[in-house]
């Protein structure tokens, strides 16, 4: 079997762009935060091995972010992406929080529903925010460990929202009890958000304003020194920043990823994708399983199967950029919402295409909703333009969507799902793939395969 070695930082930088989409942040937020934070670390005289851990903590700080998107959407009756973006500008003072809650809760809901939502948030706001942040931080730390990062990185992600004065969440630890990587990540994140929305001076002022409350004062001093240098800001605004951050990975040696490690990263990141919506829980894993069953049945070799499993795990990565108000809507989508839903395939391609070694995965991710008759999206490709790899993953994808619960209908039995696939054979999906799936399912223990289902689903495949 062939073996490859690629830079871990290249993969993590690309995946961080998917995290930016989920947080509703302008593209490159995690990369800019990484640039700012590693400068602070260097200014503080941190040794190389710690700087390297800090570097990955900064890129991965939002790993758990998708896990609270659905809950935010439900509680605040709001679009989770703009909610998260705007919430980062709030400093926690009562006036600002009230303005935020009144301005963001249930703007598209009826008046009575909106009022109930606001009262709930005002009465239970502290508890709700603590729960949301706890879920996010714990999940992020768990996924960082699954990606083979050290306890230092995982703990850095875990305590991202703790504040120097003990007023942060979820635990309320203070001062040097908060891991240094978390302290640097919080400051760097706020600095980037303010410099992007209001400019350099606003970022400097905001960091100064929150020194001693949110931030470690010694880090604020280090930041002030860095912020006095024009070249720091010029590089931060450069369109070469991604390459600069990649090339400046601290440490004696850049960390490399082999094929086994890439498999682990894909599996871990699938959890970020699936955590976005209660209806997609477990979807990526199951699509990978069905994909592998089809591929094995078709006699595809081990290298090909490995690529297909990874492609299946990451095919919906672009869903991180779709609001939960669309993903979880229990009714028919209107034209605008449907347009937003369809964009996830383009987002998948865009994110995966940033990783040289994932070019095939990008192609599959971008095309998994294409149909043989040319009526798919986003490009409306025709049969001869849709390679077998795409046909396999899209068959597995639809089979899982049909046999799992959706926001607007319950899961259907395997026999009915196969019947639906056969109805569209040659038009939507390739009969060779459907046949292979049917054969594989016939020889597998079907009850066991579907028994682990809870409440899970994927795309609105019928539309
Ligand atoms: Fe999809
Ligand atoms: Fe999917």
Coordinates of N, CA and C in Angstrom, one line a residue, residues 206-379:
X206 N -9.9 47.5 23.1 CA -10.7 46.5 23.8 C -9.9 45.6 24.7
X207 N -8.7 45.3 24.2 CA -7.8 44.4 25.0 C -7.4 45.1 26.3
X208 N -7.1 46.4 26.1 CA -6.8 47.2 27.3 C -7.9 47.3 28.3
X209 N -9.1 47.5 27.7 CA -10.3 47.6 28.6 C -10.6 46.4 29.4
X210 N -10.3 45.2 28.8 CA -10.6 44.0 29.5 C -9.5 43.4 30.3
X211 N -8.3 44.1 30.4 CA -7.2 43.6 31.1 C -7.6 43.5 32.6
X212 N -7.2 42.5 33.3 CA -7.6 42.3 34.7 C -9.0 41.7 34.9
X213 N -9.9 41.8 33.9 CA -11.2 41.2 34.0 C -11.2 39.9 33.2
X214 N -11.2 40.1 31.9 CA -11.2 38.9 31.0 C -9.8 38.3 30.9
X215 N -8.8 39.3 30.8 CA -7.5 38.8 30.3 C -6.4 38.9 31.4
X216 N -5.4 38.1 31.3 CA -4.2 38.1 32.1 C -3.5 39.4 31.8
X217 N -3.2 40.3 32.8 CA -2.6 41.6 32.5 C -1.2 41.4 31.8
X218 N -0.5 40.4 32.2 CA 0.9 40.3 31.6 C 0.8 40.0 30.1
X219 N -0.3 39.3 29.7 CA -0.5 39.0 28.2 C -0.9 40.3 27.5
X220 N -1.7 41.1 28.2 CA -2.2 42.4 27.6 C -1.0 43.3 27.4
X221 N 0.0 43.3 28.3 CA 1.2 44.1 28.1 C 2.0 43.6 26.9
X222 N 2.1 42.2 26.8 CA 2.8 41.6 25.7 C 2.1 42.0 24.4
X223 N 0.8 41.9 24.4 CA 0.0 42.3 23.2 C 0.3 43.7 22.8
X224 N 0.3 44.6 23.8 CA 0.4 46.1 23.5 C 1.8 46.3 22.9
X225 N 2.8 45.6 23.3 CA 4.1 45.7 22.7 C 4.1 45.3 21.2
X226 N 3.5 44.1 21.0 CA 3.4 43.6 19.6 C 2.5 44.6 18.7
X227 N 1.5 45.1 19.3 CA 0.5 45.9 18.6 C 1.1 47.3 18.2
X228 N 2.2 47.6 18.8 CA 2.9 48.9 18.4 C 3.7 48.7 17.2
X229 N 3.8 47.5 16.6 CA 4.7 47.3 15.4 C 3.8 47.3 14.2
X230 N 4.1 48.2 13.2 CA 3.3 48.2 12.0 C 3.4 46.9 11.2
X231 N 4.6 46.3 11.2 CA 4.7 45.1 10.4 C 3.8 43.9 10.9
X232 N 3.5 43.9 12.2 CA 2.6 42.9 12.8 C 1.2 43.0 12.1
X233 N 0.7 44.2 12.0 CA -0.6 44.4 11.4 C -0.6 44.2 9.9
X234 N 0.5 44.7 9.3 CA 0.6 44.5 7.8 C 0.5 43.0 7.5
X235 N 1.3 42.2 8.2 CA 1.3 40.7 7.9 C -0.1 40.2 8.2
X236 N -0.7 40.6 9.3 CA -2.0 40.1 9.7 C -3.0 40.3 8.6
X237 N -2.9 41.4 7.9 CA -3.8 41.8 6.8 C -3.4 41.2 5.5
X238 N -2.3 40.5 5.4 CA -1.8 40.1 4.1 C -2.6 38.9 3.6
X239 N -2.7 38.8 2.2 CA -3.4 37.7 1.7 C -2.5 36.4 1.7
X240 N -1.2 36.6 2.1 CA -0.3 35.5 2.2 C -0.3 34.9 3.6
X241 N -1.2 35.4 4.5 CA -1.1 35.0 5.9 C -1.2 33.5 6.1
X242 N -2.0 32.8 5.4 CA -2.2 31.4 5.6 C -0.8 30.7 5.4
X243 N -0.1 31.1 4.3 CA 1.2 30.4 4.0 C 2.2 30.8 5.1
X244 N 2.1 32.1 5.5 CA 3.1 32.6 6.5 C 2.9 31.8 7.8
X245 N 1.6 31.6 8.2 CA 1.3 30.9 9.5 C 1.8 29.4 9.3
X246 N 1.5 28.8 8.1 CA 1.9 27.5 7.9 C 3.4 27.3 8.0
X247 N 4.1 28.2 7.4 CA 5.6 28.2 7.4 C 6.2 28.5 8.7
X248 N 5.5 29.1 9.6 CA 6.1 29.5 10.9 C 5.6 28.6 12.0
X249 N 5.2 27.4 11.7 CA 4.9 26.4 12.8 C 6.1 26.3 13.7
X250 N 5.9 26.6 15.0 CA 7.0 26.5 15.9 C 7.5 25.0 16.1
X251 N 8.6 24.9 16.8 CA 9.0 23.5 17.1 C 10.2 23.2 16.3
X252 N 11.0 22.1 16.7 CA 12.2 21.7 16.0 C 11.8 21.2 14.6
X253 N 10.7 20.5 14.5 CA 10.3 19.9 13.3 C 8.8 20.1 13.1
X254 N 8.4 20.3 11.8 CA 6.9 20.3 11.6 C 6.4 18.9 11.8
X255 N 5.2 18.8 12.4 CA 4.6 17.5 12.6 C 4.0 17.0 11.3
X256 N 4.3 15.7 11.0 CA 3.8 15.1 9.8 C 2.7 14.1 10.1
X257 N 1.8 13.9 9.1 CA 0.7 13.0 9.3 C 0.8 11.9 8.3
X258 N 0.8 10.6 8.7 CA 0.8 9.5 7.7 C -0.7 9.1 7.5
X259 N -0.9 8.0 6.7 CA -2.2 7.6 6.4 C -3.1 7.2 7.6
X260 N -2.5 6.5 8.6 CA -3.3 6.2 9.8 C -3.7 7.4 10.5
X261 N -2.8 8.4 10.6 CA -3.2 9.6 11.3 C -4.3 10.4 10.6
X262 N -4.2 10.4 9.2 CA -5.2 11.1 8.4 C -6.6 10.4 8.6
X263 N -6.6 9.1 8.8 CA -7.9 8.4 9.0 C -8.4 8.9 10.4
X264 N -7.6 9.0 11.4 CA -8.0 9.4 12.7 C -8.5 10.8 12.7
X265 N -7.8 11.7 11.9 CA -8.3 13.1 11.8 C -9.6 13.2 11.1
X266 N -9.8 12.4 10.1 CA -11.1 12.4 9.3 C -12.2 11.9 10.2
X267 N -12.0 10.9 11.0 CA -13.0 10.3 11.9 C -13.3 11.3 13.0
X268 N -12.3 12.0 13.5 CA -12.6 13.0 14.6 C -13.3 14.2 14.1
X269 N -12.9 14.6 12.9 CA -13.6 15.8 12.3 C -15.0 15.5 11.9
X270 N -15.3 14.2 11.6 CA -16.7 13.8 11.3 C -17.6 14.1 12.5
X271 N -17.0 14.0 13.6 CA -17.8 14.2 14.9 C -18.1 15.7 15.0
X272 N -17.2 16.6 14.5 CA -17.5 18.0 14.5 C -18.7 18.3 13.6
X273 N -18.6 17.6 12.4 CA -19.7 17.8 11.4 C -21.0 17.3 11.9
X274 N -21.0 16.1 12.5 CA -22.3 15.5 12.9 C -22.9 16.1 14.1
X275 N -22.0 16.8 14.9 CA -22.5 17.5 16.1 C -23.3 18.7 15.8
X276 N -23.2 19.2 14.5 CA -23.9 20.4 14.2 C -25.4 20.3 14.3
X277 N -26.0 19.2 14.0 CA -27.5 19.1 14.1 C -27.8 17.8 14.7
X278 N -28.9 17.8 15.6 CA -29.3 16.5 16.2 C -29.7 15.5 15.1
X279 N -30.1 16.0 14.0 CA -30.6 15.1 12.9 C -29.4 14.5 12.1
X280 N -28.2 15.0 12.3 CA -27.1 14.4 11.5 C -26.2 13.6 12.4
X281 N -26.6 13.4 13.7 CA -25.7 12.7 14.6 C -25.5 11.3 14.0
X282 N -24.2 11.0 13.9 CA -23.8 9.6 13.4 C -23.9 9.5 11.9
X283 N -24.4 10.5 11.2 CA -24.5 10.4 9.7 C -23.2 10.1 9.0
X284 N -22.2 10.9 9.2 CA -21.0 10.7 8.5 C -20.3 9.3 8.7
X285 N -20.4 8.9 9.9 CA -19.9 7.5 10.2 C -20.6 6.4 9.5
X286 N -21.9 6.6 9.4 CA -22.7 5.5 8.8 C -22.5 5.6 7.3
X287 N -22.4 6.8 6.7 CA -22.2 6.9 5.3 C -20.8 6.3 4.9
X288 N -19.9 6.4 5.8 CA -18.6 5.8 5.6 C -18.7 4.3 5.7
X289 N -19.6 3.8 6.6 CA -19.8 2.3 6.6 C -20.5 1.8 5.4
X290 N -21.5 2.5 5.0 CA -22.3 2.0 3.8 C -21.4 2.1 2.5
X291 N -20.6 3.2 2.5 CA -19.7 3.4 1.4 C -18.7 2.2 1.3
X292 N -18.2 1.9 2.4 CA -17.2 0.8 2.5 C -17.8 -0.5 2.1
X293 N -19.1 -0.8 2.5 CA -19.7 -2.0 2.1 C -19.9 -2.1 0.6
X294 N -20.3 -0.9 0.0 CA -20.5 -0.9 -1.5 C -19.1 -1.1 -2.1
X295 N -18.1 -0.4 -1.7 CA -16.8 -0.5 -2.3 C -16.2 -1.9 -2.2
X296 N -16.4 -2.5 -1.1 CA -15.9 -3.9 -0.9 C -16.6 -4.9 -1.9
X297 N -17.9 -4.7 -1.9 CA -18.7 -5.5 -2.8 C -18.3 -5.3 -4.3
X298 N -17.9 -4.1 -4.6 CA -17.5 -3.8 -6.0 C -16.0 -4.2 -6.3
X299 N -15.3 -4.8 -5.3 CA -14.0 -5.2 -5.5 C -12.9 -4.1 -5.5
X300 N -13.2 -3.0 -5.0 CA -12.3 -1.9 -5.0 C -11.1 -2.2 -4.0
X301 N -9.9 -1.8 -4.4 CA -8.7 -2.2 -3.5 C -8.6 -1.4 -2.3
X302 N -7.7 -1.8 -1.4 CA -7.7 -1.2 0.0 C -7.4 0.3 -0.1
X303 N -6.5 0.8 -1.0 CA -6.2 2.2 -1.1 C -7.5 3.0 -1.5
X304 N -8.2 2.4 -2.5 CA -9.4 3.0 -2.9 C -10.4 3.1 -1.9
X305 N -10.5 2.0 -1.1 CA -11.5 2.0 0.0 C -11.2 3.0 1.1
X306 N -9.9 3.1 1.3 CA -9.5 4.1 2.4 C -9.9 5.5 2.0
X307 N -9.6 5.8 0.7 CA -9.9 7.2 0.2 C -11.4 7.4 0.3
X308 N -12.2 6.4 -0.1 CA -13.7 6.5 -0.1 C -14.2 6.7 1.3
X309 N -13.6 6.0 2.3 CA -14.1 6.1 3.7 C -13.8 7.5 4.2
X310 N -12.6 8.0 3.8 CA -12.3 9.4 4.3 C -13.3 10.4 3.6
X311 N -13.5 10.2 2.3 CA -14.4 11.1 1.6 C -15.8 11.1 2.2
X312 N -16.2 9.9 2.6 CA -17.6 9.7 3.2 C -17.6 10.4 4.5
X313 N -16.6 10.3 5.3 CA -16.5 10.9 6.6 C -16.6 12.5 6.5
X314 N -16.0 13.0 5.4 CA -15.9 14.5 5.3 C -16.9 15.1 4.3
X315 N -17.7 14.3 3.6 CA -18.5 14.8 2.5 C -19.4 16.0 2.8
X316 N -19.9 16.0 4.1 CA -20.8 17.1 4.5 C -20.1 18.1 5.3
X317 N -18.8 18.2 5.2 CA -18.1 19.2 6.1 C -18.6 20.6 5.8
X318 N -19.1 20.9 4.6 CA -19.7 22.2 4.3 C -21.0 22.5 5.0
X319 N -21.6 21.5 5.6 CA -22.8 21.8 6.4 C -22.5 22.7 7.6
X320 N -21.2 22.7 8.0 CA -20.8 23.6 9.1 C -21.1 25.0 8.8
X321 N -21.2 25.3 7.5 CA -21.5 26.7 7.1 C -23.0 27.0 6.8
X322 N -23.9 26.0 7.2 CA -25.3 26.2 7.0 C -26.0 26.4 8.3
X323 N -26.8 27.4 8.4 CA -27.5 27.7 9.7 C -28.4 26.5 10.1
X324 N -28.5 26.3 11.4 CA -29.4 25.3 12.0 C -30.8 25.6 11.7
X325 N -31.1 26.9 11.5 CA -32.5 27.3 11.3 C -32.9 26.7 9.9
X326 N -32.0 26.3 9.1 CA -32.3 25.7 7.8 C -32.1 24.1 8.0
X327 N -31.0 23.7 8.6 CA -30.7 22.3 8.7 C -31.8 21.5 9.5
X328 N -32.3 22.2 10.5 CA -33.2 21.5 11.5 C -34.7 21.9 11.3
X329 N -34.9 22.6 10.2 CA -36.3 23.1 10.0 C -37.3 21.9 9.8
X330 N -38.4 21.9 10.6 CA -39.3 20.7 10.5 C -40.3 20.9 9.4
X331 N -40.1 21.8 8.5 CA -41.1 22.0 7.5 C -40.3 22.2 6.1
X332 N -41.1 22.3 5.1 CA -40.5 22.5 3.8 C -39.6 23.8 3.7
X333 N -38.5 23.7 3.1 CA -37.6 24.9 3.0 C -38.2 25.8 1.9
X334 N -38.1 27.1 2.1 CA -38.4 28.1 1.0 C -37.2 28.2 0.1
X335 N -37.4 29.0 -1.0 CA -36.3 29.0 -2.0 C -35.0 29.5 -1.4
X336 N -35.1 30.5 -0.6 CA -33.8 31.0 0.0 C -33.1 30.0 0.9
X337 N -34.0 29.3 1.7 CA -33.4 28.3 2.6 C -32.8 27.1 1.8
X338 N -33.5 26.8 0.8 CA -33.1 25.6 -0.1 C -31.7 26.0 -0.7
X339 N -31.6 27.3 -1.2 CA -30.4 27.7 -1.7 C -29.2 27.6 -0.7
X340 N -29.5 28.0 0.5 CA -28.5 27.9 1.6 C -28.1 26.5 1.9
X341 N -29.1 25.6 1.9 CA -28.8 24.2 2.1 C -27.9 23.6 1.0
X342 N -28.2 24.0 -0.3 CA -27.5 23.5 -1.4 C -26.0 23.9 -1.4
X343 N -25.8 25.0 -0.8 CA -24.4 25.6 -0.8 C -23.4 24.7 0.0
X344 N -23.9 23.7 0.8 CA -23.0 23.0 1.6 C -22.1 22.1 0.8
X345 N -22.5 21.7 -0.4 CA -21.6 20.9 -1.3 C -20.5 21.7 -1.8
X346 N -20.8 23.0 -2.1 CA -19.7 23.9 -2.6 C -18.7 24.2 -1.4
X347 N -19.3 24.4 -0.2 CA -18.4 24.6 0.9 C -17.5 23.4 1.2
X348 N -18.1 22.2 1.1 CA -17.3 21.0 1.3 C -16.1 21.0 0.3
X349 N -16.3 21.3 -0.9 CA -15.3 21.3 -1.9 C -14.2 22.3 -1.6
X350 N -14.7 23.5 -1.2 CA -13.8 24.6 -1.0 C -12.9 24.3 0.2
X351 N -13.5 23.8 1.3 CA -12.7 23.5 2.5 C -11.6 22.4 2.2
X352 N -12.1 21.3 1.6 CA -11.2 20.2 1.3 C -10.1 20.5 0.3
X353 N -10.4 21.4 -0.6 CA -9.5 21.7 -1.7 C -8.2 22.4 -1.2
X354 N -8.3 22.9 0.0 CA -7.1 23.6 0.6 C -6.1 22.6 1.1
X355 N -6.4 21.3 1.1 CA -5.4 20.3 1.5 C -5.0 19.5 0.2
X356 N -3.7 19.7 -0.2 CA -3.3 19.1 -1.4 C -3.6 17.6 -1.5
X357 N -3.4 16.9 -0.4 CA -3.5 15.4 -0.4 C -5.0 15.0 -0.4
X358 N -5.9 16.0 -0.3 CA -7.4 15.7 -0.2 C -8.1 16.1 -1.5
X359 N -7.3 16.3 -2.6 CA -8.0 16.8 -3.8 C -9.1 15.9 -4.3
X360 N -8.9 14.5 -4.1 CA -10.0 13.6 -4.5 C -11.2 13.8 -3.6
X361 N -10.9 14.0 -2.3 CA -12.0 14.2 -1.3 C -12.8 15.4 -1.6
X362 N -12.1 16.5 -2.1 CA -12.7 17.7 -2.4 C -13.7 17.5 -3.6
X363 N -13.2 16.8 -4.6 CA -14.1 16.5 -5.7 C -15.3 15.7 -5.3
X364 N -15.1 14.7 -4.5 CA -16.3 13.9 -4.1 C -17.2 14.7 -3.2
X365 N -16.7 15.5 -2.3 CA -17.5 16.3 -1.4 C -18.3 17.3 -2.2
X366 N -17.7 17.9 -3.2 CA -18.4 18.9 -4.0 C -19.5 18.3 -4.9
X367 N -19.4 17.0 -5.2 CA -20.3 16.4 -6.2 C -21.3 15.4 -5.6
X368 N -21.3 15.3 -4.3 CA -22.1 14.2 -3.8 C -23.6 14.4 -3.9
X369 N -24.1 15.5 -4.4 CA -25.5 15.7 -4.6 C -25.8 15.8 -6.1
X370 N -24.8 15.5 -6.9 CA -25.1 15.5 -8.4 C -25.9 14.2 -8.7
X371 N -26.6 14.3 -9.8 CA -27.4 13.1 -10.3 C -27.0 12.7 -11.7
X372 N -27.2 11.4 -12.0 CA -26.8 11.0 -13.3 C -27.6 11.7 -14.4
X373 N -28.8 12.1 -14.2 CA -29.6 12.8 -15.2 C -29.3 14.3 -15.3
X374 N -28.4 14.8 -14.6 CA -28.0 16.2 -14.7 C -28.9 17.1 -13.8
X375 N -29.8 16.5 -13.0 CA -30.7 17.4 -12.2 C -30.2 17.6 -10.8
X376 N -28.9 17.2 -10.5 CA -28.4 17.4 -9.2 C -27.8 18.8 -9.0
X377 N -27.1 19.0 -7.9 CA -26.4 20.3 -7.6 C -25.1 20.0 -7.0
X378 N -24.2 21.0 -7.0 CA -24.4 22.4 -7.4 C -24.1 22.6 -8.9
X379 N -23.5 21.7 -9.7 CA -23.1 22.0 -11.0 C -24.1 21.4 -12.1

